[in-house]
Structures are given as structure tokens and as C-alpha cells.
């Protein structure tokens, strides 16, 4: 069975698509057959970040509507083995996604031997976002260190616990992970942003990663290369750590302070 991971947030523009691209790439780099699905109907973006926009012929909605099969719609990444992209539709029809259709696609992907299905959620808490999280086994709650983002993430946690398939069937709850993105220690120290500890205290879910605010992210997205492929960059390394933790590895947190050391001892007293 494929493991289904939703990258979600409530609030828009916090880094879901950047994170979906990086994390799916990282999972595939470690030998897991991975597909990343763009649930953002009408606002296709993932294909740009993944650098395959010119190769899109069919999309997720075409597959749901039986206008194409998965083999026609899936785009195989040219850089990383085991990595596939299912692009979003540009249709304006907000009801293009329906639960039965999404379930059929996910079941088929599972039958095709995918280990991970990463769902890049649109912003908000409407149809697209609900469809993206409904079938999830795990959720990567993407949050910026500011009050409005944390509040929306808290709302999403409520929805994961009440409106997901696992919640409705009374199964083991979705495994939740906090991914703090666009973290800028200098601004935290000035009091302009919440600290890791502040956010963790409010949301109270395990910390998967802290991705620093970094010019490498914009550079990567302009180049159509998931930032995790830039192994020299701080953001790329932070995503690599997050993927390792997602797979159960222990990794120290980095890029949390201006001087790079001393955070763990402050947080955990170790
Ligand atoms: N760590 C980072 N450092 C600097 N910029 C970042 C970082 N993460 C994301 N960004 C920038 O923030 C913007 C929004 O990122 P992204 O598109 O991934 O967010 P999103 O949550 O998917 O947005 P939407 O809700 O519209 O789908 C982009 O311009 C991206 O380059
Ligand atoms: Mg997005």
C-alpha cells in the first residue's frame, strides 16, 4: 500500500508547493517510488517548480474524468529516478475534483507500486484542500513563524482530526508533522517573528523540520529545480534533514540560530 502524505497549511503562500516538490524529490532520491499530485485546480504551479511545465499534456482532472489514463498523465522526472508528477488542471471548474474520482486515482497509483503519494494542497479550507487531505495517512502542516499562519494551521489540524477519511472511519489518526518554513532567526531575535518554541507550544505536534528563509528557494523555483537538489544551499539541506526524519532517521536541527549552534541545548537541555 502507498503511504499518502498531504502537504497542507490553510494559509496561502507559506511554502506548500516548494515543500511538496522538495520532499517528494527527497523521498525518490532515497529509492522510494514517489508521485507528487498538484491539487491546486486552476492555479497549476507544481509543474513549474518541478521544471516540467512544457511536458504537461494531460492532468489530474483528465484522469478523473476518464479523458486520459494515468500513464498518459504522469510525468516522469528527468533528474531523479522513481519520481513522477501528476499536474493540476487549469480548469476553472472548482468542483472538478470529487472524492470518488480522487479515490480511484489514488487506488490505481497504489496498485502501480508507488510507495509514496504526496498531495500538494491548495490554500484555504474549501473543496480542493479538503480533497487533498481526505485520504491522507500523514500530514505535513506547513507553517510560517507568524500568528496568522499558525492560527490557520491550527484550524487545519482540527479538520484533519474531523473531516478526513481516517477520522470518519474511526481509524488511527493522521500522523501530523510540523514543518516550519521561511524561518529567519534574525527576525525571531528582534521579536518580529515567532520562535520555533512559540509555534511548537501553540500547535503541539512533532517538529519535522525548520526551513530557513533563503534566496536559494527563489533561485531554485526560477530554474525549475526542487531546492533539495541544491545540496549546497541551507534550504536544500534543511529539506534533506526533514525527509530523513520523515523516514525515521534522527537528525539534529540546523539553521535555527544566527550563530548556528546552541539551539538544541536551549530547547532540550542536552
Ligand atoms: N524557505 C523559503 N525561503 C524563501 N522563500 C520561500 C521559502 N519557501 C517558500 N518561499 C517563497 O514563498 C512563495 C510561496 O511559496 P509556495 O508557492 O511554495 O507556497 P504555497 O503554500 O504553495 O502557496 P499557495 O498557497 O499559493 O499554493 C514563493 O515565492 C516561494 O519562492
Ligand atoms: Mg502551492
Short mmCIF file of C-alpha atoms and ligand atoms in Angstrom, two decimals:
data_model
loop_
_atom_site.label_atom_id
_atom_site.label_comp_id
_atom_site.label_asym_id
_atom_site.label_seq_id
_atom_site.Cartn_x
_atom_site.Cartn_y
_atom_site.Cartn_z
CA UNK A 1 0.00 0.00 0.00
CA UNK A 2 1.19 3.50 -0.83
CA UNK A 3 1.65 5.93 2.04
CA UNK A 4 -0.37 9.09 1.39
CA UNK A 5 1.12 12.36 2.62
CA UNK A 6 -0.68 15.71 2.38
CA UNK A 7 1.26 18.96 2.47
CA UNK A 8 -1.24 21.43 3.88
CA UNK A 9 -1.48 24.76 5.72
CA UNK A 10 -4.76 26.63 5.47
CA UNK A 11 -2.98 29.90 4.77
CA UNK A 12 -1.75 30.59 1.25
CA UNK A 13 1.78 31.26 0.14
CA UNK A 14 3.55 29.64 3.08
CA UNK A 15 5.63 27.16 1.05
CA UNK A 16 3.43 24.10 0.46
CA UNK A 17 4.36 23.66 -3.20
CA UNK A 18 8.04 24.35 -2.55
CA UNK A 19 7.92 21.73 0.23
CA UNK A 20 5.92 19.18 -1.79
CA UNK A 21 8.49 19.39 -4.59
CA UNK A 22 11.46 19.10 -2.24
CA UNK A 23 10.07 16.32 -0.08
CA UNK A 24 8.82 14.16 -2.95
CA UNK A 25 12.21 14.55 -4.62
CA UNK A 26 13.97 13.59 -1.39
CA UNK A 27 11.78 10.51 -0.94
CA UNK A 28 12.52 9.41 -4.52
CA UNK A 29 16.25 10.07 -4.12
CA UNK A 30 16.19 7.53 -1.30
CA UNK A 31 14.78 4.88 -3.63
CA UNK A 32 11.06 5.25 -2.90
CA UNK A 33 8.77 5.26 -5.92
CA UNK A 34 7.04 8.59 -5.39
CA UNK A 35 4.35 10.62 -7.13
CA UNK A 36 3.51 14.21 -6.27
CA UNK A 37 -0.01 15.38 -7.15
CA UNK A 38 -0.97 19.03 -7.64
CA UNK A 39 -4.45 19.52 -6.11
CA UNK A 40 -4.47 23.24 -6.88
CA UNK A 41 -7.11 23.19 -9.64
CA UNK A 42 -6.95 26.34 -11.74
CA UNK A 43 -3.65 27.52 -10.26
CA UNK A 44 -1.21 24.95 -11.55
CA UNK A 45 2.18 25.67 -10.01
CA UNK A 46 3.90 22.45 -9.03
CA UNK A 47 4.91 21.66 -12.64
CA UNK A 48 6.77 24.98 -12.79
CA UNK A 49 8.65 24.33 -9.55
CA UNK A 50 9.47 20.82 -10.83
CA UNK A 51 10.54 22.22 -14.19
CA UNK A 52 8.22 20.08 -16.31
CA UNK A 53 5.56 22.61 -17.36
CA UNK A 54 6.32 22.15 -21.04
CA UNK A 55 5.73 18.42 -20.79
CA UNK A 56 2.18 18.66 -19.44
CA UNK A 57 -0.35 17.18 -21.85
CA UNK A 58 -2.97 15.58 -19.59
CA UNK A 59 -3.70 16.38 -15.96
CA UNK A 60 -5.30 15.08 -12.76
CA UNK A 61 -8.83 16.13 -13.80
CA UNK A 62 -8.46 14.46 -17.22
CA UNK A 63 -7.68 11.22 -15.39
CA UNK A 64 -10.61 11.63 -13.00
CA UNK A 65 -12.92 12.25 -15.97
CA UNK A 66 -11.51 9.26 -17.90
CA UNK A 67 -10.21 11.52 -20.67
CA UNK A 68 -6.74 10.07 -20.16
CA UNK A 69 -5.20 7.24 -18.21
CA UNK A 70 -2.54 7.61 -15.55
CA UNK A 71 0.28 6.50 -17.83
CA UNK A 72 -0.61 9.33 -20.20
CA UNK A 73 -0.84 11.96 -17.49
CA UNK A 74 2.08 11.06 -15.22
CA UNK A 75 5.29 12.94 -15.99
CA UNK A 76 8.49 11.10 -15.16
CA UNK A 77 11.16 13.35 -13.70
CA UNK A 78 14.29 13.53 -15.85
CA UNK A 79 16.75 14.02 -12.99
CA UNK A 80 15.61 11.68 -10.24
CA UNK A 81 14.71 8.01 -10.69
CA UNK A 82 11.39 6.91 -9.15
CA UNK A 83 9.87 10.41 -9.24
CA UNK A 84 6.63 11.26 -11.05
CA UNK A 85 4.43 14.36 -11.23
CA UNK A 86 0.67 14.47 -11.74
CA UNK A 87 -0.08 18.05 -12.74
CA UNK A 88 -3.18 20.04 -11.86
CA UNK A 89 -5.83 21.05 -14.32
CA UNK A 90 -6.19 24.65 -15.46
CA UNK A 91 -9.97 24.34 -15.50
CA UNK A 92 -11.96 26.98 -13.65
CA UNK A 93 -14.47 24.37 -12.53
CA UNK A 94 -13.93 24.28 -8.77
CA UNK A 95 -15.91 21.04 -8.49
CA UNK A 96 -13.67 19.20 -10.93
CA UNK A 97 -12.30 17.11 -8.06
CA UNK A 98 -14.67 14.66 -6.42
CA UNK A 99 -14.00 12.13 -3.73
CA UNK A 100 -14.77 9.04 -5.82
CA UNK A 101 -12.52 10.25 -8.62
CA UNK A 102 -9.65 11.07 -6.29
CA UNK A 103 -10.03 7.71 -4.59
CA UNK A 104 -9.91 5.87 -7.93
CA UNK A 105 -6.69 7.64 -8.89
CA UNK A 106 -5.06 7.02 -5.52
CA UNK A 107 -6.03 3.34 -5.56
CA UNK A 108 -4.63 2.96 -9.06
CA UNK A 109 -1.35 4.65 -8.08
CA UNK A 110 -1.10 2.30 -5.16
CA UNK A 111 -1.64 -0.67 -7.48
CA UNK A 112 1.09 0.71 -9.77
CA UNK A 113 3.53 0.18 -6.92
CA UNK A 114 4.04 3.72 -5.67
CA UNK A 115 5.47 3.85 -2.16
CA UNK A 116 4.54 7.49 -1.52
CA UNK A 117 1.78 9.71 -2.85
CA UNK A 118 2.47 13.33 -1.90
CA UNK A 119 -0.55 15.64 -2.19
CA UNK A 120 0.22 19.34 -2.66
CA UNK A 121 -2.81 21.09 -1.19
CA UNK A 122 -4.20 24.41 -2.37
CA UNK A 123 -4.64 27.20 0.18
CA UNK A 124 -7.83 27.59 2.18
CA UNK A 125 -10.21 25.07 3.67
CA UNK A 126 -12.53 24.53 0.72
CA UNK A 127 -13.07 21.65 -1.71
CA UNK A 128 -9.53 21.38 -3.11
CA UNK A 129 -7.88 21.48 0.30
CA UNK A 130 -10.39 19.02 1.74
CA UNK A 131 -9.86 16.63 -1.21
CA UNK A 132 -6.09 16.83 -0.77
CA UNK A 133 -6.22 15.85 2.90
CA UNK A 134 -9.16 13.43 2.92
CA UNK A 135 -7.23 10.21 2.15
CA UNK A 136 -4.02 11.16 3.98
CA UNK A 137 -2.09 8.85 6.28
CA UNK A 138 0.30 11.64 7.26
CA UNK A 139 0.09 15.42 7.14
CA UNK A 140 2.92 17.88 6.81
CA UNK A 141 1.47 21.04 8.30
CA UNK A 142 3.43 23.83 6.67
CA UNK A 143 3.58 26.95 8.81
CA UNK A 144 5.39 30.29 8.74
CA UNK A 145 6.52 31.75 12.07
CA UNK A 146 3.74 34.32 12.25
CA UNK A 147 0.44 34.44 14.09
CA UNK A 148 -1.95 34.26 11.11
CA UNK A 149 -0.20 31.23 9.65
CA UNK A 150 -0.11 29.43 13.00
CA UNK A 151 -3.81 30.11 13.51
CA UNK A 152 -4.67 28.65 10.09
CA UNK A 153 -2.50 25.61 10.76
CA UNK A 154 -4.37 25.07 13.99
CA UNK A 155 -7.62 25.11 12.03
CA UNK A 156 -6.24 22.57 9.59
CA UNK A 157 -5.29 20.31 12.49
CA UNK A 158 -8.96 20.43 13.56
CA UNK A 159 -10.05 19.47 10.06
CA UNK A 160 -7.52 16.61 9.83
CA UNK A 161 -8.97 15.24 13.05
CA UNK A 162 -12.61 15.55 11.99
CA UNK A 163 -13.05 15.58 8.21
CA UNK A 164 -10.50 13.07 6.97
CA UNK A 165 -11.20 9.51 5.94
CA UNK A 166 -9.33 8.24 8.97
CA UNK A 167 -11.46 10.41 11.27
CA UNK A 168 -14.72 9.36 9.60
CA UNK A 169 -13.89 5.66 9.78
CA UNK A 170 -12.54 5.86 13.32
CA UNK A 171 -9.11 4.61 12.20
CA UNK A 172 -5.78 5.53 13.72
CA UNK A 173 -5.50 9.33 13.34
CA UNK A 174 -3.44 11.01 10.62
CA UNK A 175 0.19 11.30 11.69
CA UNK A 176 0.88 15.02 11.97
CA UNK A 177 4.20 16.77 11.36
CA UNK A 178 5.07 20.43 11.77
CA UNK A 179 7.20 21.94 9.02
CA UNK A 180 8.24 25.46 9.85
CA UNK A 181 9.21 27.31 6.69
CA UNK A 182 10.73 30.71 5.89
CA UNK A 183 12.36 30.81 9.30
CA UNK A 184 14.55 33.87 9.82
CA UNK A 185 16.46 33.73 13.14
CA UNK A 186 17.46 37.39 12.93
CA UNK A 187 13.82 38.42 12.78
CA UNK A 188 12.91 36.00 15.56
CA UNK A 189 15.56 37.57 17.78
CA UNK A 190 14.19 41.01 17.03
CA UNK A 191 10.75 39.83 18.06
CA UNK A 192 9.28 40.26 14.58
CA UNK A 193 8.57 36.56 14.19
CA UNK A 194 7.55 33.68 16.42
CA UNK A 195 10.27 31.29 17.51
CA UNK A 196 10.27 27.53 16.92
CA UNK A 197 9.37 27.07 20.58
CA UNK A 198 6.44 29.50 20.32
CA UNK A 199 4.97 27.71 17.31
CA UNK A 200 5.51 24.27 18.81
CA UNK A 201 3.85 25.31 22.02
CA UNK A 202 0.73 26.50 20.19
CA UNK A 203 0.38 23.65 17.69
CA UNK A 204 1.77 20.89 19.89
CA UNK A 205 2.70 18.46 17.11
CA UNK A 206 6.12 16.89 16.43
CA UNK A 207 8.60 19.05 14.56
CA UNK A 208 9.65 17.57 11.21
CA UNK A 209 11.83 20.40 10.02
CA UNK A 210 12.71 24.06 10.05
CA UNK A 211 13.44 25.52 6.63
CA UNK A 212 15.30 28.82 6.71
CA UNK A 213 14.22 31.84 4.69
CA UNK A 214 16.63 31.55 1.80
CA UNK A 215 17.30 33.15 -1.57
CA UNK A 216 18.13 29.65 -2.82
CA UNK A 217 14.39 28.85 -2.87
CA UNK A 218 13.56 31.57 -5.37
CA UNK A 219 16.63 30.68 -7.41
CA UNK A 220 15.57 27.03 -7.49
CA UNK A 221 11.99 27.78 -8.45
CA UNK A 222 13.10 30.07 -11.26
CA UNK A 223 15.30 27.26 -12.53
CA UNK A 224 12.54 24.64 -12.16
CA UNK A 225 14.71 22.56 -9.83
CA UNK A 226 13.40 21.44 -6.43
CA UNK A 227 15.65 23.20 -3.90
CA UNK A 228 16.63 19.89 -2.29
CA UNK A 229 18.73 19.21 -5.41
CA UNK A 230 20.87 22.21 -4.41
CA UNK A 231 22.89 20.38 -1.78
CA UNK A 232 24.99 23.45 -1.11
CA UNK A 233 22.05 25.55 -0.02
CA UNK A 234 20.79 25.89 3.56
CA UNK A 235 17.17 25.33 2.50
CA UNK A 236 18.16 22.27 0.45
CA UNK A 237 20.00 20.77 3.41
CA UNK A 238 17.12 21.56 5.78
CA UNK A 239 14.70 19.75 3.45
CA UNK A 240 17.07 16.81 3.26
CA UNK A 241 17.04 16.62 7.06
CA UNK A 242 13.23 16.78 7.08
CA UNK A 243 12.96 13.88 4.60
CA UNK A 244 15.39 11.82 6.67
CA UNK A 245 13.28 12.46 9.79
CA UNK A 246 10.10 11.59 7.89
CA UNK A 247 11.71 8.19 7.21
CA UNK A 248 12.56 7.73 10.86
CA UNK A 249 16.16 8.93 10.96
CA UNK A 250 17.36 11.14 13.82
CA UNK A 251 18.88 14.40 12.61
CA UNK A 252 19.90 17.43 14.59
CA UNK A 253 18.11 20.65 13.78
CA UNK A 254 20.19 23.21 11.91
CA UNK A 255 19.78 26.81 10.77
CA UNK A 256 17.85 27.80 13.87
CA UNK A 257 20.10 30.47 15.26
CA UNK A 258 22.22 33.16 13.73
CA UNK A 259 25.37 31.51 15.03
CA UNK A 260 24.16 28.01 14.06
CA UNK A 261 24.86 26.35 17.42
CA UNK A 262 23.33 26.26 20.85
CA UNK A 263 19.69 25.80 19.94
CA UNK A 264 19.35 22.17 20.92
CA UNK A 265 20.89 22.79 24.28
CA UNK A 266 18.46 25.61 24.90
CA UNK A 267 15.42 23.66 23.75
CA UNK A 268 16.10 20.23 25.12
CA UNK A 269 18.81 20.95 27.67
CA UNK A 270 21.12 18.43 26.02
N1 LIG B 1 12.30 28.90 2.63
C1 LIG B 1 11.95 29.88 1.80
N2 LIG B 1 12.74 30.97 1.64
C2 LIG B 1 12.39 31.97 0.79
N3 LIG B 1 11.27 31.96 0.04
C3 LIG B 1 10.43 30.92 0.16
C4 LIG B 1 10.71 29.83 1.03
N4 LIG B 1 9.70 28.93 0.91
C5 LIG B 1 8.83 29.44 0.02
N5 LIG B 1 9.25 30.64 -0.44
C6 LIG B 1 8.60 31.51 -1.43
O1 LIG B 1 7.30 31.78 -0.98
C7 LIG B 1 6.39 31.84 -2.07
C8 LIG B 1 5.25 30.86 -1.85
O2 LIG B 1 5.76 29.54 -1.89
P1 LIG B 1 4.87 28.32 -2.39
O3 LIG B 1 4.30 28.59 -3.73
O4 LIG B 1 5.65 27.08 -2.18
O5 LIG B 1 3.69 28.43 -1.31
P2 LIG B 1 2.29 27.69 -1.29
O6 LIG B 1 1.95 27.47 0.13
O7 LIG B 1 2.31 26.51 -2.17
O8 LIG B 1 1.34 28.80 -1.94
P3 LIG B 1 -0.21 28.57 -2.36
O9 LIG B 1 -0.99 28.59 -1.08
O10 LIG B 1 -0.49 29.76 -3.24
O11 LIG B 1 -0.29 27.27 -3.07
C9 LIG B 1 7.20 31.54 -3.32
O12 LIG B 1 7.56 32.76 -3.92
C10 LIG B 1 8.41 30.82 -2.78
O13 LIG B 1 9.56 31.01 -3.60
MG1 LIG B 2 1.02 25.94 -3.75
#
